[in-house]
Amino acid sequence: MDSPAIVRHISLADFRNYEHLEVSLEPGISSFVGRNGQGKTNLIEAVVYLSTLGSHRVASDAPLVRRGTERALIRADVVRDDRSLQVEVEITAGKANRARINKSPVPRTREILGIVRTVVFAPEDLALVKGDPAERRRFLDDLLVQRHPRLAGTRADYDRLLKQRNALLKSAGAARRTNPQDVTRTLEVWDDQIASLGAEITVSRRELADLLRPRAASAYAELIDSGDTIDFDYETSVPHLATTDIVAAREGLLAAMAERRRDELDRGVTLVGPHRDDLLLTLGPAPVKGYASHGESWSAALSLRLACYDLLTEEAAPPVLVLDDVFAELDASRRAHLAGRVAQAPQVLITAAVAEDVPALLEGARFDVMDGTVERCG
Ligand SMILES: Nc1ncnc2c1ncn2[C@@H]1O[C@H](COP(=O)(O)OP(=O)(O)OP(=O)(O)O)[C@@H](O)[C@H]1O
Ligand SMILES: [Mg+2]
């Protein structure tokens, strides 16, 4: 196992409600406590952004930039094996972001991926099991890019091509009546590129699901003494798509696109590919979604996150654990279990509205968060 990377200092400028913030952190547990709406989640969101180049709660960058300003800055000093590294990202809503490592600009922001790695537990996690497939795709992708930063490029290229292909399908829907051959030929060029990228994403996600499965199952069994076991399947938009290797998956996607071309032209959207896949979670014989109780759903969500933590830890080093307001949501036994599981992690960042929500086992450095300021207080 490698040494873990520890975030030792965070600087923010015009990020969310922080005009300017400097906060130094130590290894171990730090709790950020303050009333609602003061900036606790905003602070940890900044750390999460460095690890995935996205927020854990909003899909676009615009809300991250402080109202009335144009550009937000997140900078962190990260220490690993006594070596210090500074990572920085500048977020400009609606324009390309920029990143620096040790003050030197890097050609692509995604080059900072992998330096800070996080696993986040948050109240929104319930949506991971109860919500739309998009939540579960994002869950897998956020973990994928931390393990293989290159895939962030594949994802971005795929999303861009998908948008362009959808635009083409919309306009071609009308044109095909007059010029069907032209439409088919143009689409085939796109299909080729998009199927290659799509195959890579599909196979990577399926492999990741396989790695998470046993870890989630044992985490779930620890949370629930008796009952069903948790399981999941990576479900592709194409039935029986080969997902064991990229070449086979690519061919399967191409065949499915050819087969569904008429539907795609009618509806003006791409109907097959990883943007329509899902991670199907089951508890014993039934799907989690629609069947599991509230407590079971929470346990399922927690076990998925714990599986991420265990996988990252085994593969490289423990990531920074982020527990955003999560203890207030859990019953006593899940709270105690989670506290026990994370107490020894190299770095844990906790937010809570009141100090009493933080389990005694997780008493560490305490910071008061008030209206965009953060003060060490214990
Ligand atoms: N882009 C922005 N510019 C300025 N202020 C913002 C921006 N985005 C969010 N805020 C403000 O930040 C505050 C929310 O901060 P945050 O979500 O960190 O709260 P919190 O301390 O975690 O509260 P809670 O305990 O309710 O979770 C809100 O008052 C919101 O208006
Ligand atoms: Mg919050």
Short mmCIF file of C-alpha atoms and ligand atoms in Angstrom, two decimals:
data_model
loop_
_atom_site.label_atom_id
_atom_site.label_comp_id
_atom_site.label_asym_id
_atom_site.label_seq_id
_atom_site.Cartn_x
_atom_site.Cartn_y
_atom_site.Cartn_z
CA MET A 1 0.00 0.00 0.00
CA ASP A 2 1.23 3.51 -0.86
CA SER A 3 1.30 6.32 1.64
CA PRO A 4 -1.90 8.31 1.75
CA ALA A 5 -2.06 11.86 0.44
CA ILE A 6 -3.11 14.32 3.14
CA VAL A 7 -4.62 17.71 2.41
CA ARG A 8 -2.68 20.13 4.64
CA HIS A 9 -3.95 23.46 3.47
CA ILE A 10 -6.89 24.76 1.47
CA SER A 11 -7.15 28.20 -0.12
CA LEU A 12 -10.36 29.39 -1.71
CA ALA A 13 -11.15 32.55 -3.60
CA ASP A 14 -14.67 33.38 -4.78
CA PHE A 15 -15.74 29.79 -4.35
CA ARG A 16 -19.46 29.56 -3.37
CA ASN A 17 -19.92 31.83 -0.32
CA TYR A 18 -16.16 32.10 0.37
CA GLU A 19 -14.66 35.36 -0.78
CA HIS A 20 -11.32 34.31 0.54
CA LEU A 21 -10.37 31.45 2.81
CA GLU A 22 -7.16 29.96 4.14
CA VAL A 23 -7.45 26.90 6.34
CA SER A 24 -4.72 24.52 7.51
CA LEU A 25 -5.53 20.91 8.24
CA GLU A 26 -3.79 18.06 9.97
CA PRO A 27 -3.94 14.35 9.35
CA GLY A 28 -6.73 12.55 11.17
CA ILE A 29 -10.17 13.87 11.87
CA SER A 30 -11.36 17.44 11.32
CA SER A 31 -14.94 18.47 12.02
CA PHE A 32 -16.52 21.58 10.59
CA VAL A 33 -19.45 22.68 12.71
CA GLY A 34 -21.85 25.54 12.16
CA ARG A 35 -25.45 26.50 11.63
CA ASN A 36 -27.23 25.83 8.35
CA GLY A 37 -26.12 27.71 5.30
CA GLN A 38 -22.75 28.87 6.68
CA GLY A 39 -20.43 27.14 4.22
CA LYS A 40 -19.64 23.70 5.68
CA THR A 41 -20.65 21.72 2.62
CA ASN A 42 -19.14 24.38 0.36
CA LEU A 43 -15.75 23.83 1.99
CA ILE A 44 -15.69 20.08 1.56
CA GLU A 45 -17.18 20.42 -1.91
CA ALA A 46 -14.02 22.30 -2.88
CA VAL A 47 -11.86 19.36 -1.77
CA VAL A 48 -14.13 16.92 -3.62
CA TYR A 49 -13.86 19.05 -6.76
CA LEU A 50 -10.10 18.54 -6.82
CA SER A 51 -10.61 14.79 -6.79
CA THR A 52 -13.25 14.46 -9.51
CA LEU A 53 -13.31 17.85 -11.26
CA GLY A 54 -16.96 18.04 -10.38
CA SER A 55 -19.16 18.82 -7.43
CA HIS A 56 -20.79 16.01 -5.49
CA ARG A 57 -24.08 17.91 -5.46
CA VAL A 58 -24.48 19.90 -8.66
CA ALA A 59 -23.90 18.87 -12.24
CA SER A 60 -22.63 22.19 -13.58
CA ASP A 61 -19.84 24.52 -12.48
CA ALA A 62 -21.86 27.76 -12.53
CA PRO A 63 -23.13 27.61 -8.91
CA LEU A 64 -19.58 27.10 -7.63
CA VAL A 65 -18.48 30.58 -8.60
CA ARG A 66 -19.37 33.17 -5.97
CA ARG A 67 -22.34 35.24 -7.04
CA GLY A 68 -21.28 38.45 -8.70
CA THR A 69 -17.80 37.17 -9.57
CA GLU A 70 -16.52 35.36 -12.62
CA ARG A 71 -13.92 32.95 -11.46
CA ALA A 72 -13.44 30.67 -8.48
CA LEU A 73 -10.14 29.33 -7.26
CA ILE A 74 -9.46 26.16 -5.25
CA ARG A 75 -5.92 25.45 -4.15
CA ALA A 76 -4.66 22.68 -1.89
CA ASP A 77 -1.30 21.71 -0.46
CA VAL A 78 -1.15 17.95 -0.44
CA VAL A 79 1.50 16.06 1.47
CA ARG A 80 2.52 12.50 0.80
CA ASP A 81 5.66 10.85 2.19
CA ASP A 82 7.00 14.23 3.35
CA ARG A 83 6.71 15.51 -0.20
CA SER A 84 4.45 18.45 -0.76
CA LEU A 85 2.50 19.17 -3.91
CA GLN A 86 0.29 22.13 -4.65
CA VAL A 87 -2.75 21.64 -6.88
CA GLU A 88 -4.92 24.41 -8.09
CA VAL A 89 -7.97 24.75 -10.27
CA GLU A 90 -9.58 27.88 -11.54
CA ILE A 91 -13.26 27.55 -12.41
CA THR A 92 -14.75 29.97 -14.90
CA ALA A 93 -18.44 29.36 -15.46
CA GLY A 94 -19.19 28.66 -19.08
CA LYS A 95 -15.54 28.64 -20.12
CA ALA A 96 -12.65 26.20 -19.97
CA ASN A 97 -11.22 25.73 -16.48
CA ARG A 98 -7.51 25.88 -15.82
CA ALA A 99 -5.29 23.91 -13.50
CA ARG A 100 -1.82 24.19 -12.07
CA ILE A 101 0.48 21.77 -10.33
CA ASN A 102 3.15 23.42 -8.21
CA LYS A 103 2.20 26.71 -9.80
CA SER A 104 2.91 25.45 -13.35
CA PRO A 105 -0.09 25.41 -15.68
CA VAL A 106 -0.98 21.96 -16.99
CA PRO A 107 -2.38 21.53 -20.51
CA ARG A 108 -5.56 19.85 -19.30
CA THR A 109 -7.33 20.19 -15.97
CA ARG A 110 -7.72 16.43 -15.76
CA GLU A 111 -3.99 16.13 -15.12
CA ILE A 112 -4.62 16.99 -11.50
CA LEU A 113 -6.85 13.91 -11.06
CA GLY A 114 -5.42 11.26 -8.80
CA ILE A 115 -3.49 13.69 -6.57
CA VAL A 116 -6.35 14.21 -4.12
CA ARG A 117 -8.70 11.25 -3.92
CA THR A 118 -11.92 11.32 -1.93
CA VAL A 119 -14.87 9.18 -0.97
CA VAL A 120 -17.90 11.22 0.07
CA PHE A 121 -20.77 10.16 2.29
CA ALA A 122 -23.65 12.61 2.09
CA PRO A 123 -27.41 12.79 2.65
CA GLU A 124 -27.75 12.79 -1.15
CA ASP A 125 -26.44 9.21 -1.13
CA LEU A 126 -29.95 7.95 -0.66
CA ALA A 127 -30.55 9.06 -4.24
CA LEU A 128 -27.76 6.72 -5.22
CA VAL A 129 -30.03 3.77 -4.51
CA LYS A 130 -33.47 5.36 -4.93
CA GLY A 131 -32.82 7.88 -7.67
CA ASP A 132 -32.38 7.87 -11.43
CA PRO A 133 -29.79 5.75 -13.26
CA ALA A 134 -27.79 8.97 -13.84
CA GLU A 135 -26.90 9.00 -10.12
CA ARG A 136 -25.40 5.53 -10.31
CA ARG A 137 -23.53 6.25 -13.54
CA ARG A 138 -22.02 9.28 -11.87
CA PHE A 139 -21.12 7.22 -8.82
CA LEU A 140 -19.19 4.79 -11.02
CA ASP A 141 -17.61 7.50 -13.15
CA ASP A 142 -16.43 9.56 -10.18
CA LEU A 143 -14.60 6.53 -8.89
CA LEU A 144 -13.30 5.56 -12.33
CA VAL A 145 -11.63 8.91 -12.98
CA GLN A 146 -9.93 8.84 -9.60
CA ARG A 147 -8.46 5.45 -10.38
CA HIS A 148 -7.78 6.07 -14.08
CA PRO A 149 -7.58 9.82 -14.77
CA ARG A 150 -7.29 9.09 -18.50
CA LEU A 151 -10.93 8.00 -18.51
CA ALA A 152 -11.96 11.57 -17.68
CA GLY A 153 -10.82 12.40 -21.22
CA THR A 154 -12.75 9.47 -22.67
CA ARG A 155 -15.85 10.59 -20.81
CA ALA A 156 -15.52 14.20 -21.96
CA ASP A 157 -14.99 13.12 -25.59
CA TYR A 158 -17.94 10.77 -25.40
CA ASP A 159 -20.24 13.47 -24.01
CA ARG A 160 -19.16 15.91 -26.70
CA LEU A 161 -19.68 13.41 -29.53
CA LEU A 162 -23.01 12.35 -28.09
CA LYS A 163 -24.30 15.93 -28.16
CA GLN A 164 -23.13 16.34 -31.74
CA ARG A 165 -24.58 13.02 -32.83
CA ASN A 166 -27.93 13.88 -31.25
CA ALA A 167 -27.98 17.20 -33.09
CA LEU A 168 -27.20 15.35 -36.29
CA LEU A 169 -29.97 12.81 -35.67
CA LYS A 170 -32.47 15.62 -35.19
CA SER A 171 -31.57 17.34 -38.43
CA ALA A 172 -31.14 14.07 -40.34
CA GLY A 173 -34.60 12.90 -39.29
CA ALA A 174 -36.00 15.39 -41.76
CA ALA A 175 -33.30 15.02 -44.44
CA ARG A 176 -33.55 11.23 -44.72
CA ARG A 177 -36.72 11.42 -46.78
CA THR A 178 -34.91 13.23 -49.57
CA ASN A 179 -31.45 11.77 -49.21
CA PRO A 180 -31.39 8.52 -47.24
CA GLN A 181 -27.93 7.32 -48.37
CA ASP A 182 -26.19 10.52 -47.37
CA VAL A 183 -27.73 10.40 -43.92
CA THR A 184 -26.63 6.82 -43.36
CA ARG A 185 -23.09 7.52 -44.54
CA THR A 186 -22.68 10.57 -42.30
CA LEU A 187 -24.05 8.74 -39.29
CA GLU A 188 -21.73 5.78 -39.80
CA VAL A 189 -18.69 8.00 -39.37
CA TRP A 190 -20.01 9.19 -36.02
CA ASP A 191 -21.11 5.75 -34.95
CA ASP A 192 -17.62 4.45 -35.32
CA GLN A 193 -16.04 7.02 -33.03
CA ILE A 194 -18.79 7.03 -30.47
CA ALA A 195 -18.90 3.22 -30.27
CA SER A 196 -15.15 3.07 -29.53
CA LEU A 197 -15.41 5.56 -26.68
CA GLY A 198 -18.66 4.04 -25.46
CA ALA A 199 -17.15 0.57 -25.40
CA GLU A 200 -14.25 1.75 -23.28
CA ILE A 201 -16.55 3.40 -20.75
CA THR A 202 -18.91 0.43 -20.64
CA VAL A 203 -16.16 -2.13 -20.09
CA SER A 204 -14.43 0.02 -17.45
CA ARG A 205 -17.65 0.54 -15.54
CA ARG A 206 -18.53 -3.15 -15.65
CA GLU A 207 -15.06 -4.09 -14.40
CA LEU A 208 -15.42 -1.57 -11.60
CA ALA A 209 -18.82 -2.98 -10.64
CA ASP A 210 -17.20 -6.42 -10.41
CA LEU A 211 -14.50 -5.05 -8.11
CA LEU A 212 -17.02 -3.30 -5.88
CA ARG A 213 -19.46 -6.22 -5.61
CA PRO A 214 -17.71 -8.40 -2.98
CA ARG A 215 -16.59 -5.36 -0.99
CA ALA A 216 -20.12 -3.91 -0.89
CA ALA A 217 -21.53 -7.30 0.06
CA SER A 218 -19.26 -7.64 3.06
CA ALA A 219 -19.81 -4.00 4.09
CA TYR A 220 -23.56 -4.57 3.91
CA ALA A 221 -23.35 -7.78 5.94
CA GLU A 222 -21.48 -5.87 8.65
CA LEU A 223 -24.18 -3.20 8.76
CA ILE A 224 -27.13 -5.59 8.86
CA ASP A 225 -26.72 -8.66 11.08
CA SER A 226 -29.28 -10.73 9.30
CA GLY A 227 -31.19 -10.52 6.10
CA ASP A 228 -30.55 -10.46 2.42
CA THR A 229 -27.24 -9.81 0.76
CA ILE A 230 -26.66 -6.89 -1.52
CA ASP A 231 -25.73 -7.53 -5.10
CA PHE A 232 -25.61 -5.58 -8.33
CA ASP A 233 -25.27 -5.91 -12.04
CA TYR A 234 -24.02 -3.45 -14.56
CA GLU A 235 -26.96 -3.23 -16.92
CA THR A 236 -26.26 -2.04 -20.45
CA SER A 237 -28.73 -0.30 -22.71
CA VAL A 238 -28.12 -3.07 -25.24
CA PRO A 239 -29.39 -6.45 -24.01
CA HIS A 240 -26.63 -9.07 -23.78
CA LEU A 241 -23.89 -6.67 -24.82
CA ALA A 242 -20.48 -8.29 -24.47
CA THR A 243 -18.67 -6.27 -21.81
CA THR A 244 -15.66 -8.46 -21.25
CA ASP A 245 -13.50 -6.76 -23.84
CA ILE A 246 -13.55 -3.45 -25.63
CA VAL A 247 -13.50 -4.86 -29.17
CA ALA A 248 -16.53 -7.06 -28.58
CA ALA A 249 -18.38 -4.26 -26.78
CA ARG A 250 -17.64 -1.88 -29.66
CA GLU A 251 -19.01 -4.31 -32.20
CA GLY A 252 -22.10 -4.87 -30.09
CA LEU A 253 -22.74 -1.14 -29.81
CA LEU A 254 -22.27 -0.65 -33.55
CA ALA A 255 -24.69 -3.46 -34.34
CA ALA A 256 -27.25 -2.03 -31.92
CA MET A 257 -26.94 1.43 -33.48
CA ALA A 258 -27.50 0.01 -36.94
CA GLU A 259 -30.49 -1.91 -35.68
CA ARG A 260 -32.05 1.08 -33.98
CA ARG A 261 -31.21 3.68 -36.60
CA ARG A 262 -34.82 4.21 -37.61
CA ASP A 263 -35.91 4.75 -33.97
CA GLU A 264 -32.99 7.06 -33.41
CA LEU A 265 -33.88 9.16 -36.43
CA ASP A 266 -37.54 9.25 -35.42
CA ARG A 267 -36.74 10.41 -31.91
CA GLY A 268 -33.63 12.48 -32.63
CA VAL A 269 -31.59 10.95 -29.78
CA THR A 270 -28.94 8.28 -29.37
CA LEU A 271 -30.67 5.29 -27.81
CA VAL A 272 -27.74 2.97 -27.10
CA GLY A 273 -24.52 3.51 -25.22
CA PRO A 274 -23.18 4.02 -21.71
CA HIS A 275 -25.23 7.21 -21.23
CA ARG A 276 -28.26 4.93 -20.88
CA ASP A 277 -26.73 2.20 -18.71
CA ASP A 278 -27.52 1.56 -15.06
CA LEU A 279 -26.21 -0.24 -12.04
CA LEU A 280 -29.04 -2.49 -10.94
CA LEU A 281 -28.92 -2.98 -7.17
CA THR A 282 -30.66 -5.91 -5.57
CA LEU A 283 -31.24 -7.11 -2.03
CA GLY A 284 -31.82 -10.84 -2.09
CA PRO A 285 -34.54 -11.48 -4.69
CA ALA A 286 -35.77 -7.88 -5.13
CA PRO A 287 -34.39 -4.64 -6.53
CA VAL A 288 -33.40 -2.08 -3.90
CA LYS A 289 -35.27 0.65 -5.73
CA GLY A 290 -38.96 0.38 -5.03
CA TYR A 291 -38.66 -2.50 -2.55
CA ALA A 292 -36.07 -1.79 0.15
CA SER A 293 -37.02 -0.10 3.41
CA HIS A 294 -35.60 3.27 4.32
CA GLY A 295 -33.03 1.70 6.63
CA GLU A 296 -32.06 -0.94 4.09
CA SER A 297 -31.67 1.74 1.43
CA TRP A 298 -29.35 3.68 3.70
CA SER A 299 -27.34 0.57 4.45
CA ALA A 300 -27.08 -0.14 0.73
CA ALA A 301 -25.84 3.39 0.04
CA LEU A 302 -23.33 3.24 2.89
CA SER A 303 -22.02 -0.12 1.75
CA LEU A 304 -21.44 1.21 -1.77
CA ARG A 305 -19.39 4.08 -0.37
CA LEU A 306 -17.49 1.82 2.01
CA ALA A 307 -16.73 -0.46 -0.93
CA CYS A 308 -15.18 2.53 -2.75
CA TYR A 309 -13.09 3.34 0.28
CA ASP A 310 -11.89 -0.24 0.61
CA LEU A 311 -11.10 -0.57 -3.09
CA LEU A 312 -9.09 2.66 -3.28
CA THR A 313 -7.28 1.71 -0.09
CA GLU A 314 -6.36 -1.76 -1.38
CA GLU A 315 -5.33 -0.55 -4.83
CA ALA A 316 -3.23 2.39 -3.76
CA ALA A 317 -3.77 4.28 -0.52
CA PRO A 318 -6.68 5.40 1.65
CA PRO A 319 -8.47 8.39 0.11
CA VAL A 320 -9.63 11.42 2.09
CA LEU A 321 -12.96 10.50 3.66
CA VAL A 322 -15.61 13.17 3.54
CA LEU A 323 -18.67 12.81 5.74
CA ASP A 324 -21.03 15.62 4.89
CA ASP A 325 -23.77 15.96 7.46
CA VAL A 326 -24.29 12.26 7.40
CA PHE A 327 -24.54 11.31 11.07
CA ALA A 328 -27.75 13.24 11.65
CA GLU A 329 -29.36 11.05 8.97
CA LEU A 330 -28.38 7.68 10.42
CA ASP A 331 -29.81 5.65 13.27
CA ALA A 332 -27.63 4.86 16.28
CA SER A 333 -26.35 1.50 15.07
CA ARG A 334 -25.40 2.68 11.55
CA ARG A 335 -23.81 5.78 13.08
CA ALA A 336 -21.71 3.69 15.43
CA HIS A 337 -20.74 1.32 12.68
CA LEU A 338 -19.68 4.06 10.30
CA ALA A 339 -17.75 5.84 13.05
CA GLY A 340 -15.91 2.61 13.86
CA ARG A 341 -15.08 2.01 10.23
CA VAL A 342 -13.65 5.46 9.57
CA ALA A 343 -12.03 6.39 12.88
CA GLN A 344 -8.60 5.12 11.84
CA ALA A 345 -8.57 6.61 8.33
CA PRO A 346 -5.57 8.84 7.63
CA GLN A 347 -7.78 11.87 6.96
CA VAL A 348 -11.46 12.43 7.62
CA LEU A 349 -13.39 15.66 7.02
CA ILE A 350 -16.74 15.84 8.79
CA THR A 351 -19.45 18.48 8.65
CA ALA A 352 -22.27 18.79 11.18
CA ALA A 353 -24.76 21.46 12.20
CA VAL A 354 -24.16 20.76 15.91
CA ALA A 355 -21.15 19.23 17.59
CA GLU A 356 -23.32 16.56 19.27
CA ASP A 357 -23.98 14.99 15.86
CA VAL A 358 -20.33 13.98 15.59
CA PRO A 359 -19.79 10.63 17.36
CA ALA A 360 -17.40 10.79 20.32
CA LEU A 361 -15.12 8.30 18.60
CA LEU A 362 -14.50 10.85 15.87
CA GLU A 363 -13.46 13.71 18.08
CA GLY A 364 -10.60 15.44 16.37
CA ALA A 365 -9.70 18.97 15.41
CA ARG A 366 -12.78 21.20 15.47
CA PHE A 367 -13.50 24.19 13.29
CA ASP A 368 -16.36 26.66 13.56
CA VAL A 369 -17.88 27.66 10.27
CA MET A 370 -19.72 30.96 10.20
CA ASP A 371 -20.82 32.96 7.18
CA GLY A 372 -17.91 32.04 4.96
CA THR A 373 -15.25 32.03 7.69
CA VAL A 374 -13.61 29.00 9.28
CA GLU A 375 -11.92 29.18 12.70
CA ARG A 376 -10.06 26.44 14.50
CA CYS A 377 -11.58 26.04 17.94
CA GLY A 378 -10.41 22.81 19.49
N1 LIG B 1 -22.26 30.72 -5.86
C1 LIG B 1 -22.54 31.17 -4.65
N2 LIG B 1 -22.27 32.46 -4.32
C2 LIG B 1 -22.57 32.93 -3.09
N3 LIG B 1 -23.12 32.20 -2.12
C3 LIG B 1 -23.42 30.93 -2.39
C4 LIG B 1 -23.14 30.35 -3.66
N4 LIG B 1 -23.54 29.07 -3.65
C5 LIG B 1 -24.04 28.85 -2.43
N5 LIG B 1 -23.97 29.96 -1.67
C6 LIG B 1 -24.44 30.12 -0.29
O1 LIG B 1 -23.77 29.22 0.54
C7 LIG B 1 -24.64 28.85 1.60
C8 LIG B 1 -24.74 27.33 1.67
O2 LIG B 1 -23.58 26.86 2.15
P1 LIG B 1 -23.43 25.31 2.50
O3 LIG B 1 -24.20 24.48 1.57
O4 LIG B 1 -21.99 25.09 2.63
O5 LIG B 1 -24.17 25.30 3.88
P2 LIG B 1 -23.92 24.34 5.10
O6 LIG B 1 -23.10 25.08 6.11
O7 LIG B 1 -23.41 23.05 4.64
O8 LIG B 1 -25.41 24.24 5.63
P3 LIG B 1 -26.31 22.96 6.05
O9 LIG B 1 -26.03 22.72 7.49
O10 LIG B 1 -27.69 23.48 5.83
O11 LIG B 1 -25.96 21.84 5.16
C9 LIG B 1 -26.02 29.36 1.27
O12 LIG B 1 -26.29 30.47 2.10
C10 LIG B 1 -25.90 29.76 -0.17
O13 LIG B 1 -26.72 30.85 -0.47
MG MG B 2 -24.34 21.23 4.27
#
